[in-house]
Amino acid sequence: REGTLYASTGGGWRDGALAALRTRLTPGTLLVAATDRGEGGERLAERLGAFTRKHCVAFERLLPASKDWNDDLRAGQG
Protein backbone atom coordinates (compact mmCIF):
# COMPACT_ATOMS: atom_id res chain seq x y z
CA ARG A 1 0.00 0.00 0.00
CA GLU A 2 1.03 3.60 -0.39
CA GLY A 3 3.60 4.73 2.15
CA THR A 4 4.86 1.18 2.70
CA LEU A 5 8.34 0.01 1.79
CA TYR A 6 9.22 -3.68 1.74
CA ALA A 7 12.87 -4.65 2.03
CA SER A 8 14.79 -7.85 2.55
CA THR A 9 18.21 -8.54 3.98
CA GLY A 10 18.25 -11.73 1.92
CA GLY A 11 19.11 -13.80 4.96
CA GLY A 12 22.23 -11.80 5.68
CA TRP A 13 23.41 -8.40 6.78
CA ARG A 14 25.87 -6.14 5.02
CA ASP A 15 27.55 -3.06 6.44
CA GLY A 16 25.70 -0.72 4.08
CA ALA A 17 22.26 -2.08 4.98
CA LEU A 18 21.72 0.19 8.01
CA ALA A 19 22.89 3.24 6.08
CA ALA A 20 20.50 2.45 3.23
CA LEU A 21 17.67 1.80 5.66
CA ARG A 22 18.38 5.05 7.48
CA THR A 23 17.71 7.06 4.32
CA ARG A 24 14.13 5.68 4.28
CA LEU A 25 13.20 6.02 7.95
CA THR A 26 12.23 9.21 9.73
CA PRO A 27 11.14 9.82 13.32
CA GLY A 28 7.61 8.53 13.73
CA THR A 29 8.13 5.72 11.22
CA LEU A 30 7.27 2.14 12.20
CA LEU A 31 9.78 -0.54 11.18
CA VAL A 32 8.28 -4.03 11.22
CA ALA A 33 10.74 -6.90 10.96
CA ALA A 34 9.57 -10.42 10.15
CA THR A 35 12.45 -12.51 11.50
CA ASP A 36 12.83 -16.22 11.94
CA ARG A 37 12.92 -17.76 15.39
CA GLY A 38 16.32 -18.70 16.68
CA GLU A 39 19.72 -17.14 17.19
CA GLY A 40 19.96 -15.39 13.83
CA GLY A 41 16.53 -13.82 14.15
CA GLU A 42 17.33 -12.72 17.70
CA ARG A 43 20.56 -11.04 16.60
CA LEU A 44 18.82 -9.24 13.75
CA ALA A 45 15.96 -8.08 16.01
CA GLU A 46 18.44 -6.81 18.61
CA ARG A 47 20.39 -4.90 15.98
CA LEU A 48 17.27 -3.39 14.44
CA GLY A 49 15.88 -2.54 17.88
CA ALA A 50 19.04 -0.63 18.81
CA PHE A 51 19.01 1.12 15.43
CA THR A 52 15.38 2.21 15.75
CA ARG A 53 15.83 3.48 19.31
CA LYS A 54 18.80 5.56 18.19
CA HIS A 55 16.80 7.13 15.35
CA CYS A 56 13.44 7.57 17.14
CA VAL A 57 11.74 4.96 14.97
CA ALA A 58 9.15 2.56 16.37
CA PHE A 59 9.98 -1.13 16.06
CA GLU A 60 7.84 -4.24 15.95
CA ARG A 61 8.93 -7.84 15.42
CA LEU A 62 6.81 -10.52 13.79
CA LEU A 63 7.58 -14.19 14.37
CA PRO A 64 6.47 -17.23 12.38
CA ALA A 65 4.44 -19.99 14.02
CA SER A 66 7.22 -22.43 13.03
CA LYS A 67 10.97 -21.96 13.25
CA ASP A 68 11.11 -19.94 10.06
CA TRP A 69 8.80 -18.20 7.60
CA ASN A 70 9.48 -20.70 4.80
CA ASP A 71 8.03 -23.49 6.97
CA ASP A 72 4.94 -21.38 7.62
CA LEU A 73 4.49 -20.69 3.92
CA ARG A 74 4.85 -24.37 3.04
CA ALA A 75 2.25 -25.23 5.69
CA GLY A 76 -0.14 -22.60 4.31
CA GLN A 77 0.17 -20.41 7.40
CA GLY A 78 1.71 -17.35 5.76
C-alpha positions as a LaTeX table, in Angstrom:
\begin{tabular}{lrrr}
\hline
Residue & $x$ (\AA) & $y$ (\AA) & $z$ (\AA) \\
\hline
Arg1 & 0.00 & 0.00 & 0.00 \\
Glu2 & 1.03 & 3.60 & $-0.39$ \\
Gly3 & 3.60 & 4.73 & 2.15 \\
Thr4 & 4.86 & 1.18 & 2.70 \\
Leu5 & 8.34 & 0.01 & 1.79 \\
Tyr6 & 9.22 & $-3.68$ & 1.74 \\
Ala7 & 12.87 & $-4.65$ & 2.03 \\
Ser8 & 14.79 & $-7.85$ & 2.55 \\
Thr9 & 18.21 & $-8.54$ & 3.98 \\
Gly10 & 18.25 & $-11.73$ & 1.92 \\
Gly11 & 19.11 & $-13.80$ & 4.96 \\
Gly12 & 22.23 & $-11.80$ & 5.68 \\
Trp13 & 23.41 & $-8.40$ & 6.78 \\
Arg14 & 25.87 & $-6.14$ & 5.02 \\
Asp15 & 27.55 & $-3.06$ & 6.44 \\
Gly16 & 25.70 & $-0.72$ & 4.08 \\
Ala17 & 22.26 & $-2.08$ & 4.98 \\
Leu18 & 21.72 & 0.19 & 8.01 \\
Ala19 & 22.89 & 3.24 & 6.08 \\
Ala20 & 20.50 & 2.45 & 3.23 \\
Leu21 & 17.67 & 1.80 & 5.66 \\
Arg22 & 18.38 & 5.05 & 7.48 \\
Thr23 & 17.71 & 7.06 & 4.32 \\
Arg24 & 14.13 & 5.68 & 4.28 \\
Leu25 & 13.20 & 6.02 & 7.95 \\
Thr26 & 12.23 & 9.21 & 9.73 \\
Pro27 & 11.14 & 9.82 & 13.32 \\
Gly28 & 7.61 & 8.53 & 13.73 \\
Thr29 & 8.13 & 5.72 & 11.22 \\
Leu30 & 7.27 & 2.14 & 12.20 \\
Leu31 & 9.78 & $-0.54$ & 11.18 \\
Val32 & 8.28 & $-4.03$ & 11.22 \\
Ala33 & 10.74 & $-6.90$ & 10.96 \\
Ala34 & 9.57 & $-10.42$ & 10.15 \\
Thr35 & 12.45 & $-12.51$ & 11.50 \\
Asp36 & 12.83 & $-16.22$ & 11.94 \\
Arg37 & 12.92 & $-17.76$ & 15.39 \\
Gly38 & 16.32 & $-18.70$ & 16.68 \\
Glu39 & 19.72 & $-17.14$ & 17.19 \\
Gly40 & 19.96 & $-15.39$ & 13.83 \\
Gly41 & 16.53 & $-13.82$ & 14.15 \\
Glu42 & 17.33 & $-12.72$ & 17.70 \\
Arg43 & 20.56 & $-11.04$ & 16.60 \\
Leu44 & 18.82 & $-9.24$ & 13.75 \\
Ala45 & 15.96 & $-8.08$ & 16.01 \\
Glu46 & 18.44 & $-6.81$ & 18.61 \\
Arg47 & 20.39 & $-4.90$ & 15.98 \\
Leu48 & 17.27 & $-3.39$ & 14.44 \\
Gly49 & 15.88 & $-2.54$ & 17.88 \\
Ala50 & 19.04 & $-0.63$ & 18.81 \\
Phe51 & 19.01 & 1.12 & 15.43 \\
Thr52 & 15.38 & 2.21 & 15.75 \\
Arg53 & 15.83 & 3.48 & 19.31 \\
Lys54 & 18.80 & 5.56 & 18.19 \\
His55 & 16.80 & 7.13 & 15.35 \\
Cys56 & 13.44 & 7.57 & 17.14 \\
Val57 & 11.74 & 4.96 & 14.97 \\
Ala58 & 9.15 & 2.56 & 16.37 \\
Phe59 & 9.98 & $-1.13$ & 16.06 \\
Glu60 & 7.84 & $-4.24$ & 15.95 \\
Arg61 & 8.93 & $-7.84$ & 15.42 \\
Leu62 & 6.81 & $-10.52$ & 13.79 \\
Leu63 & 7.58 & $-14.19$ & 14.37 \\
Pro64 & 6.47 & $-17.23$ & 12.38 \\
Ala65 & 4.44 & $-19.99$ & 14.02 \\
Ser66 & 7.22 & $-22.43$ & 13.03 \\
Lys67 & 10.97 & $-21.96$ & 13.25 \\
Asp68 & 11.11 & $-19.94$ & 10.06 \\
Trp69 & 8.80 & $-18.20$ & 7.60 \\
Asn70 & 9.48 & $-20.70$ & 4.80 \\
Asp71 & 8.03 & $-23.49$ & 6.97 \\
Asp72 & 4.94 & $-21.38$ & 7.62 \\
Leu73 & 4.49 & $-20.69$ & 3.92 \\
Arg74 & 4.85 & $-24.37$ & 3.04 \\
Ala75 & 2.25 & $-25.23$ & 5.69 \\
Gly76 & $-0.14$ & $-22.60$ & 4.31 \\
Gln77 & 0.17 & $-20.41$ & 7.40 \\
Gly78 & 1.71 & $-17.35$ & 5.76 \\
\hline
\end{tabular}
